[in-house]
mmCIF file of C-alpha atoms (C1' of nucleotides) in Angstrom:
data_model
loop_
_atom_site.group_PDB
_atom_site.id
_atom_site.type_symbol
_atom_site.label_atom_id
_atom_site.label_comp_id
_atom_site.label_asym_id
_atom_site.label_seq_id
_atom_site.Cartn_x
_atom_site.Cartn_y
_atom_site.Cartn_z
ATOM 1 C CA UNK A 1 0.000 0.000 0.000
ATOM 2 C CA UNK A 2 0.852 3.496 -0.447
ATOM 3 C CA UNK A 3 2.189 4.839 2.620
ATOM 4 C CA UNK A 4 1.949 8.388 3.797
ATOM 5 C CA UNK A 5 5.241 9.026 3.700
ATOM 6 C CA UNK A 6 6.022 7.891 0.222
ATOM 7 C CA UNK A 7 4.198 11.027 -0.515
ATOM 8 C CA UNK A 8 4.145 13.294 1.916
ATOM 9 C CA UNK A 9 6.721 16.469 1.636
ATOM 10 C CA UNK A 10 9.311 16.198 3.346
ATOM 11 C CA UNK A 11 9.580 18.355 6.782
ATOM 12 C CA UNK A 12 11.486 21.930 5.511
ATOM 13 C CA UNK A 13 14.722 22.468 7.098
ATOM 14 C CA UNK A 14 15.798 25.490 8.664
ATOM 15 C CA UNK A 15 18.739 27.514 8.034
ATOM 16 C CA UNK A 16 20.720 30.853 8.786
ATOM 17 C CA UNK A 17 22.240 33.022 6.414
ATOM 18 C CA UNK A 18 24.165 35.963 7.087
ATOM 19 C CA UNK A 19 24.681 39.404 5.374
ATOM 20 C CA UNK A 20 25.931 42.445 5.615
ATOM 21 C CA UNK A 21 23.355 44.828 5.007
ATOM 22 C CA UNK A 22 25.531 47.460 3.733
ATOM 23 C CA UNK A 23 25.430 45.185 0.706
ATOM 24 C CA UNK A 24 21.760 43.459 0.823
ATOM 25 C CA UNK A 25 19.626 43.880 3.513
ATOM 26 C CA UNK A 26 16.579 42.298 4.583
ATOM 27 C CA UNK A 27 15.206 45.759 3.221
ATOM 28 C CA UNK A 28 15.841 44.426 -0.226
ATOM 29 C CA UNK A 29 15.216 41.725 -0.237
ATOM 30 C CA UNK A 30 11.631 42.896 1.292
ATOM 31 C CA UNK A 31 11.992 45.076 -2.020
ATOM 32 C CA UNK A 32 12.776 42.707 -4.550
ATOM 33 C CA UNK A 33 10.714 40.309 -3.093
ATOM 34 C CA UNK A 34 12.958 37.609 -4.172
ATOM 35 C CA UNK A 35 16.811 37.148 -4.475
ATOM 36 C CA UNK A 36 19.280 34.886 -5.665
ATOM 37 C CA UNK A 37 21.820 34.405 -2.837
ATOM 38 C CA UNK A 38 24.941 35.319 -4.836
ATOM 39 C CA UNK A 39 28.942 36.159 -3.604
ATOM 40 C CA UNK A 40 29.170 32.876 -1.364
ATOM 41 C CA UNK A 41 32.628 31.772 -1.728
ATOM 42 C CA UNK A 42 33.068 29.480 1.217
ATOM 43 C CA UNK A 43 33.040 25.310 -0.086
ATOM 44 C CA UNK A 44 31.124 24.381 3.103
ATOM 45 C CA UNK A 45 28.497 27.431 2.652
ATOM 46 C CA UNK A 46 27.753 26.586 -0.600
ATOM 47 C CA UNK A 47 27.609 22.942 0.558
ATOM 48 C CA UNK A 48 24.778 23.874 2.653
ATOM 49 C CA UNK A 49 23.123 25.742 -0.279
ATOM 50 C CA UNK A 50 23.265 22.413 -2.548
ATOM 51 C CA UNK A 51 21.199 20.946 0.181
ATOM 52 C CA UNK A 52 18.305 23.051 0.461
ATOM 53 C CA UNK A 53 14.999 22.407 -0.683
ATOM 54 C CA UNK A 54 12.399 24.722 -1.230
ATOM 55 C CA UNK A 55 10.425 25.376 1.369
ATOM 56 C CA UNK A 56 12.736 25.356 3.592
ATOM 57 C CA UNK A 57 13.277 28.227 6.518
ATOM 58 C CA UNK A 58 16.043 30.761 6.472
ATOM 59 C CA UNK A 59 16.479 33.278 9.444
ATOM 60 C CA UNK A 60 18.089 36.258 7.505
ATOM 61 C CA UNK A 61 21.187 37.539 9.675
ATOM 62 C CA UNK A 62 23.273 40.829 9.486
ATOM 63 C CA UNK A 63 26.180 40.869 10.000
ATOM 64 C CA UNK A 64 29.652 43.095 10.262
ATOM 65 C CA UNK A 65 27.863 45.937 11.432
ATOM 66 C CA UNK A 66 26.544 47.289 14.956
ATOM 67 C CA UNK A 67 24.679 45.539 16.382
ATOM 68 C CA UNK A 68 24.536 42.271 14.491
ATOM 69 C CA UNK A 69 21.392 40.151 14.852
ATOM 70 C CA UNK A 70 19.019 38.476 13.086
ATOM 71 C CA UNK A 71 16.802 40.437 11.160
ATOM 72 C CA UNK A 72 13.868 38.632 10.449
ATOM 73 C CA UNK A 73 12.448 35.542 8.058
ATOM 74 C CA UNK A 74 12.783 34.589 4.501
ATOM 75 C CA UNK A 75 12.570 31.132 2.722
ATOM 76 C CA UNK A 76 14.314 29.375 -0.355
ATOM 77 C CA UNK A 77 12.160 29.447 -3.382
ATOM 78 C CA UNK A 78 14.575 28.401 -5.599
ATOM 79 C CA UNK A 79 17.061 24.792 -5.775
ATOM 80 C CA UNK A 80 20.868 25.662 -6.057
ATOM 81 C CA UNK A 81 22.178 26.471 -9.500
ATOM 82 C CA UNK A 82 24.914 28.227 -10.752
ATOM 83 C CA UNK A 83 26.046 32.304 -9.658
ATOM 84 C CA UNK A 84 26.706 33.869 -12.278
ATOM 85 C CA UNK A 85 28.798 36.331 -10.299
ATOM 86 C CA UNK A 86 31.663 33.537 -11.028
ATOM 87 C CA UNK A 87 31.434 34.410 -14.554
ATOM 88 C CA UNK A 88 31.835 38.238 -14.438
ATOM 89 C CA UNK A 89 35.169 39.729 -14.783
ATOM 90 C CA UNK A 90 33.505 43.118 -13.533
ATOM 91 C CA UNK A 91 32.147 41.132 -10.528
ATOM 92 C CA UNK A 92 33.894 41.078 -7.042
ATOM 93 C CA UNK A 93 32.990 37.664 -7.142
ATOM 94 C CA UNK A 94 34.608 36.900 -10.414
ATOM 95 C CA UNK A 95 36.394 33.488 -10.033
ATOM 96 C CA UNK A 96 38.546 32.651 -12.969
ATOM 97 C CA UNK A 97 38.663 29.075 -12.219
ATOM 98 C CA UNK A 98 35.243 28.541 -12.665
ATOM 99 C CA UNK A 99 33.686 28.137 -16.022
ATOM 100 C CA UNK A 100 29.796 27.929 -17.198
ATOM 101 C CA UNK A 101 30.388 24.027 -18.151
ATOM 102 C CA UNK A 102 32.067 23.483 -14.948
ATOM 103 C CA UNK A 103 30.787 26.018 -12.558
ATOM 104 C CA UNK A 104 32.241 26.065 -8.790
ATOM 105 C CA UNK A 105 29.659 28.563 -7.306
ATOM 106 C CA UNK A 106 26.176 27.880 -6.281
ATOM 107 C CA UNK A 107 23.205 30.098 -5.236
ATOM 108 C CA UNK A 108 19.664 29.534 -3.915
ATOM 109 C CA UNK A 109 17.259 31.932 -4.566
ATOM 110 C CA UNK A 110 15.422 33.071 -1.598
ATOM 111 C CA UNK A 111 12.183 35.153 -0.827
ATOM 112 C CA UNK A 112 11.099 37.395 1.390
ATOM 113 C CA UNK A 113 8.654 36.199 4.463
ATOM 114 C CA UNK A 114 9.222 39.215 7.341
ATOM 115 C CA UNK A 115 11.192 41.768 9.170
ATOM 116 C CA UNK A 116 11.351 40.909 12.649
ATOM 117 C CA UNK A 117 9.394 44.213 15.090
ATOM 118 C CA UNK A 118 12.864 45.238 16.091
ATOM 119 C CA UNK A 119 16.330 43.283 14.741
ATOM 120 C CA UNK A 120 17.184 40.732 17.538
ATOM 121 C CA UNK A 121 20.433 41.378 18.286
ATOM 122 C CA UNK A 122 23.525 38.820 18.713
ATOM 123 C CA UNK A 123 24.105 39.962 22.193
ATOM 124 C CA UNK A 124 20.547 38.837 22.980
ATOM 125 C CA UNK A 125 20.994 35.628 21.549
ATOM 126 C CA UNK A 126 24.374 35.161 23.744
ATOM 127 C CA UNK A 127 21.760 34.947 26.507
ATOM 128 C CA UNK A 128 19.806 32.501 25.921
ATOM 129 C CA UNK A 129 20.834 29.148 27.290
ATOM 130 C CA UNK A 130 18.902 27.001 25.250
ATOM 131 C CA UNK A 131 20.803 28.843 21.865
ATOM 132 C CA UNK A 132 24.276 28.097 23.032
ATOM 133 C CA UNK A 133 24.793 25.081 20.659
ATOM 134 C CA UNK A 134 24.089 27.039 18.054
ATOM 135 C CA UNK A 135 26.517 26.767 14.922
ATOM 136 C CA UNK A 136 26.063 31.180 14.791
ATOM 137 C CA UNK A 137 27.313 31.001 18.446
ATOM 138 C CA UNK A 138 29.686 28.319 17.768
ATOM 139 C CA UNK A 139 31.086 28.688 14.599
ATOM 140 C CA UNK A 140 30.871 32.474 13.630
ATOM 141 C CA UNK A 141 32.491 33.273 10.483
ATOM 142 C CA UNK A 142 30.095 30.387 8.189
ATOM 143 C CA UNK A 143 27.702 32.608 6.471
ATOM 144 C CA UNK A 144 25.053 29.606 5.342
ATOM 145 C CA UNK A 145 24.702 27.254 8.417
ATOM 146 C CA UNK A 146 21.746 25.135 9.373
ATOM 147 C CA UNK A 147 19.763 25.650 12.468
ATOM 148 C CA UNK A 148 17.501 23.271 14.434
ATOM 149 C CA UNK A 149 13.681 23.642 14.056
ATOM 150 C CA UNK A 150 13.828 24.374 18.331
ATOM 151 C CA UNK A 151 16.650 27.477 17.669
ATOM 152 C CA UNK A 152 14.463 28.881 14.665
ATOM 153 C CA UNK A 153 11.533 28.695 16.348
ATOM 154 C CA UNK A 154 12.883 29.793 19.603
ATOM 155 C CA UNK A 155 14.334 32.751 17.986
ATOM 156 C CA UNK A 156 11.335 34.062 15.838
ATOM 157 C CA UNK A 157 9.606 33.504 19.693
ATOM 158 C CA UNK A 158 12.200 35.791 21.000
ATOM 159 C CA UNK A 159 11.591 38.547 18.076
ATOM 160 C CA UNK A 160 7.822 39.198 18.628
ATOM 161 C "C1'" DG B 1 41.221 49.478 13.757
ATOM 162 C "C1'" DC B 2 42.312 45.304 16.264
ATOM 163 C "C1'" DC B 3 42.547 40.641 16.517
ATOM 164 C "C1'" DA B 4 40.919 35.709 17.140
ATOM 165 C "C1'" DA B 5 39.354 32.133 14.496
ATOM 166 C "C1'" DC B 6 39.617 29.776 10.673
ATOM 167 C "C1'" DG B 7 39.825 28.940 5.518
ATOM 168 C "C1'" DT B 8 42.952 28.737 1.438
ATOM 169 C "C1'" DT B 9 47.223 28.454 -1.033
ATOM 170 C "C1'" DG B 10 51.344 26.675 -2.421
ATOM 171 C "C1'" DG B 11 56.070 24.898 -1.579
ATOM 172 C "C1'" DC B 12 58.102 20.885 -0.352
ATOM 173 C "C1'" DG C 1 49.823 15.184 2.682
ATOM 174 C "C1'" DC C 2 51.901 18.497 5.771
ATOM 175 C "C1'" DC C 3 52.218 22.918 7.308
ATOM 176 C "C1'" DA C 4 53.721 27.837 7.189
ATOM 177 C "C1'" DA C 5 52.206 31.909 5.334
ATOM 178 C "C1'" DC C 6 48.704 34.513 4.149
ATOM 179 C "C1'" DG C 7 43.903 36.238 3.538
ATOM 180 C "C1'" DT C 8 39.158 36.867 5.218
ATOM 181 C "C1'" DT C 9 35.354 37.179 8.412
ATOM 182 C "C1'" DG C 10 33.125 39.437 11.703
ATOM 183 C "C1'" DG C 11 32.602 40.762 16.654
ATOM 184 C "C1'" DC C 12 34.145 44.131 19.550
#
DNA sequence: GCCAACGTTGGC
DNA sequence: GCCAACGTTGGC
């Protein structure tokens, strides 16, 4: 027989992605709508990308400015495929090694869900005892990292 | 601007 | 495959 999970979706995983807002904010995104997720340069960041599904949940960080925190929801509405940053010589992402046949870059597209009421800052998050084993609070400099169902909904909790 | 953490590069 | 040198990230 048919079971229910032969057909049921899959359960959307939940990540966190980081930016710096001088360079794309969740303000853009908000007006573009949607976004493909381009400049990642970082094998195990776009590692994570190549995993994602759409669907899944993305907690939209930014970073290198003050304070950092998360800045509220988006979600990935497109699978991993190429960046065509790679390609551009006038890019700051141009990569010369990488060619269209054999590209080494890869991008999601995301969209835009919500801004969070006020940006909940990384400070706050240090706080929280529950959010310690957090890769964000573990791991800092990864700018795509997944994050447990419990930490994403623990943090959009925290940012109402 | 400093610096810790960590990723990448390249010589060997 | 090791590892020193170097570059980058990102909080502070």
């Amino acid at each position: 027989m048919a079971t229910a999970t032969a057909t049921a979706k899959p359960a959307a995983r939940h990540w966190l992605m980081k930016s710096e807002p001088d360079c794309f904010s969740i303000d853009h995104l908000k007006k573009k709508k949607t976004s493909g997720w381009d400049g990642v340069r970082n094998y195990q960041a776009r590692n994570f990308m190549r995993e994602m599904a759409v669907g899944d949940k993305v907690l939209f960080y930014h970073s290198s400015i003050t304070p950092p925190g998360v800045a509220g929801l988006a979600e990935v509405c497109a699978l991993a495929h190429p960046d065509p940053t790679q390609f551009d010589p006038e890019s700051e992402y141009y990569d010369p090694k990488a060619t269209p046949s054999v590209p080494r870059w890869f991008m999601v597209d995301v969209k835009y869900i919500s801004t969070f009421p006020a940006l909940l800052p990384l400070e706050r998050l240090h706080q929280i005892p529950e959010l310690s084993d957090m890769v964000l609070l573990q791991r800092s400099r990864l700018s795509v990292q997944p994050a447990s169902k419990l930490h994403y909904d623990l943090i959009v909790s925290l940012a109402k």
